[in-house]
PDB file of C-alpha atoms in Angstrom:
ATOM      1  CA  UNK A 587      30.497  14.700   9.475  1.00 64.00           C
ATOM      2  CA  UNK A 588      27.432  13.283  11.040  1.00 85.00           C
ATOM      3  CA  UNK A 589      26.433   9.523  10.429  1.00 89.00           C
ATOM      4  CA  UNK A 590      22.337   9.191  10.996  1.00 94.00           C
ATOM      5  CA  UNK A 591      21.091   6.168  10.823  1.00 95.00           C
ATOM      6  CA  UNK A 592      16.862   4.580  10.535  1.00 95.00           C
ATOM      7  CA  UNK A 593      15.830   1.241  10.685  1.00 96.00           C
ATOM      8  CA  UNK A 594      13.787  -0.973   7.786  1.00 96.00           C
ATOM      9  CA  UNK A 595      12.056  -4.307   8.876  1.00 95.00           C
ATOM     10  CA  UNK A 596      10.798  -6.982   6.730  1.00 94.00           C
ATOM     11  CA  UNK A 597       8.647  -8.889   8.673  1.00 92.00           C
ATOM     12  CA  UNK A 598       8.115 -11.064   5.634  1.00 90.00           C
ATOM     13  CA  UNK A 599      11.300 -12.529   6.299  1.00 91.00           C
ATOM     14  CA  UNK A 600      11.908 -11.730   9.658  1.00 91.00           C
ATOM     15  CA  UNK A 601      14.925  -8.967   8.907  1.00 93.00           C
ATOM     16  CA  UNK A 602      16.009  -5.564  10.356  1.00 95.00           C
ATOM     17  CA  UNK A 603      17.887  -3.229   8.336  1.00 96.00           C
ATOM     18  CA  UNK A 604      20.224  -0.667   9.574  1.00 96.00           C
ATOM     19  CA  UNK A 605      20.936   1.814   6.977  1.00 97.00           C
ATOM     20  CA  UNK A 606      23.159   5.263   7.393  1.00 96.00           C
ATOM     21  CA  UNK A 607      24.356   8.229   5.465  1.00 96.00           C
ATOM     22  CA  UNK A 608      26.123  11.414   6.125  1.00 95.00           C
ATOM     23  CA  UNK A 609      23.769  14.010   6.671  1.00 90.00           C
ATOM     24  CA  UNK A 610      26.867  16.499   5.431  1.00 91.00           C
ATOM     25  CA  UNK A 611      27.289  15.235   2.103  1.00 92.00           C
ATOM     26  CA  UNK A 612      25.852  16.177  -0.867  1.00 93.00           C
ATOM     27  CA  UNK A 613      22.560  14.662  -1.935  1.00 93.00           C
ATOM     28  CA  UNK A 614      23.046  12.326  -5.323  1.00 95.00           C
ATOM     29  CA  UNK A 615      20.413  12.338  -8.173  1.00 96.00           C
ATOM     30  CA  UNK A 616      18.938   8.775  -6.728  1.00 96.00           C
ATOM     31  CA  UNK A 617      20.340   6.480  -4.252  1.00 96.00           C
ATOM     32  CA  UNK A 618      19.071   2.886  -3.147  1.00 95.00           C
ATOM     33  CA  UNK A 619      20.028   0.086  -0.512  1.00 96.00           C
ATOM     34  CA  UNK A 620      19.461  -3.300  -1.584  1.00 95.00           C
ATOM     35  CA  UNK A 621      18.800  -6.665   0.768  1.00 93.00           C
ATOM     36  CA  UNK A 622      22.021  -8.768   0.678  1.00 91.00           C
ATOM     37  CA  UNK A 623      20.746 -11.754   0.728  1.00 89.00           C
ATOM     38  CA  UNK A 624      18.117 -11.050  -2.317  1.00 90.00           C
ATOM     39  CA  UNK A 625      18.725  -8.150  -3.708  1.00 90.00           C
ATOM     40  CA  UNK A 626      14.943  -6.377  -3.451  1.00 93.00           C
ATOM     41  CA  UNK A 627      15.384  -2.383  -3.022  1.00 95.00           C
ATOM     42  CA  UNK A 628      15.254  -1.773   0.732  1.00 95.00           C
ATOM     43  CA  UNK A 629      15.139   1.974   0.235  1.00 95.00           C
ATOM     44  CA  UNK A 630      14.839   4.193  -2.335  1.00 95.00           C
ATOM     45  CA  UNK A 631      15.120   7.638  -2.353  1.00 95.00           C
ATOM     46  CA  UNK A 632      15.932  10.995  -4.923  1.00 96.00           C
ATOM     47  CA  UNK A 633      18.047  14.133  -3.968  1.00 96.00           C
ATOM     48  CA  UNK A 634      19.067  12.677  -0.684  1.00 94.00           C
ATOM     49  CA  UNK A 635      22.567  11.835   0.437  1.00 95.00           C
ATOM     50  CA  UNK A 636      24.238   7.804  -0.812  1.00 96.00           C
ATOM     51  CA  UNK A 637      22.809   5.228   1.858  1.00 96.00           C
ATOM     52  CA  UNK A 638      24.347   2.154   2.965  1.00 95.00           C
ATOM     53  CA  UNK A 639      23.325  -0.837   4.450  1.00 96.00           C
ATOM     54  CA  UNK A 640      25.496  -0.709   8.214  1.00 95.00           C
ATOM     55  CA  UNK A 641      24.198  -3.703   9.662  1.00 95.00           C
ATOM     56  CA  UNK A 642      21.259  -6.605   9.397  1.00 94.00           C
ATOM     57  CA  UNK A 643      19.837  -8.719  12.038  1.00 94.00           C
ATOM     58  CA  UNK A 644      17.063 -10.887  13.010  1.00 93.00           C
ATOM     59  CA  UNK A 645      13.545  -9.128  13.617  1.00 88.00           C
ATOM     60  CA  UNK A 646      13.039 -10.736  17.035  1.00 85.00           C
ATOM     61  CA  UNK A 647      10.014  -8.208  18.253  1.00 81.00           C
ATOM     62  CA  UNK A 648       7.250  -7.837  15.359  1.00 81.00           C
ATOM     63  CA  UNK A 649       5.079  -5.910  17.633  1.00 84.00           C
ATOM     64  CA  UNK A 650       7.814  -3.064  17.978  1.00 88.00           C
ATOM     65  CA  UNK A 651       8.261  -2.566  14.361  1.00 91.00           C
ATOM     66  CA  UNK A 652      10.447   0.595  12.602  1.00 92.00           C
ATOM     67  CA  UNK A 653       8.844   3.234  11.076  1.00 92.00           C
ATOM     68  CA  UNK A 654       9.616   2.176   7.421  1.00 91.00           C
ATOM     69  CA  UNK A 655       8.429  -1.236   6.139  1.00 92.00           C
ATOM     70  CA  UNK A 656       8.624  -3.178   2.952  1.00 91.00           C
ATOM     71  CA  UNK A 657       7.073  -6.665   2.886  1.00 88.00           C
ATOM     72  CA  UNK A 658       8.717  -8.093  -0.646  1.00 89.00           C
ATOM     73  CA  UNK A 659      11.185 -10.763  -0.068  1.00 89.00           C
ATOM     74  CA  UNK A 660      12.670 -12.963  -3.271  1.00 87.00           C
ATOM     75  CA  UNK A 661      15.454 -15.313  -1.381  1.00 84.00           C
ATOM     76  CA  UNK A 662      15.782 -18.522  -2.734  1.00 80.00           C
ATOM     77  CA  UNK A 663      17.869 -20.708  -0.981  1.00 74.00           C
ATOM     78  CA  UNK A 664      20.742 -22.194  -3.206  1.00 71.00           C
ATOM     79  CA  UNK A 665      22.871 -23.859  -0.308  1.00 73.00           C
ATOM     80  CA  UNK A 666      20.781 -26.705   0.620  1.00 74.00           C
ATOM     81  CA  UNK A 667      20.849 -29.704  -1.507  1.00 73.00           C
ATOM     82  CA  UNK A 668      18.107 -30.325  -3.588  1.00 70.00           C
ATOM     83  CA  UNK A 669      16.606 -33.756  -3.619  1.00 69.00           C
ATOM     84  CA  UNK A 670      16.906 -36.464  -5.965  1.00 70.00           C
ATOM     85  CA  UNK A 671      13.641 -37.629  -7.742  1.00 68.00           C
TER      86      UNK A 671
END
């Protein structure tokens, strides 16, 4: 079993995505890896083996950017309080 892992940034919202799958296991019809905090499809791929999201973090260098982008960001902050009228 060998884990390989490639990145995703957003640079619409700042956001690195570390995504993995075993490279062993048997591809799946279609798999996907969704944004945690919004839900829009990170990656999306057929006949290819399940991917998961590993780990997220802050895109601190834009001008060193992965290999695979996607610019589509729908977070909508619901923990702040909303002011009164």
């Amino acid at each position: 079993m060998a884990y390989k892992k490639f990145l995703v940034d957003n640079p619409s919202c700042s956001r690195r995505f570390h995504l993995s799958y075993d490279d062993e296991s048997e591809p799946v019809t279609e798999t996907s890896a969704k944004c945690p905090f919004c839900d829009e499809v990170i990656f999306k791929a057929k006949n290819h083996p399940e991917v998961t999201v590993a780990r997220q973090e802050n895109l601190i260098k834009k001008a060193e950017l992965a290999d695979l982008l996607m610019e589509n960001c729908s977070f909508k902050d619901n923990f702040s309080i909303s002011p009164k009228k």
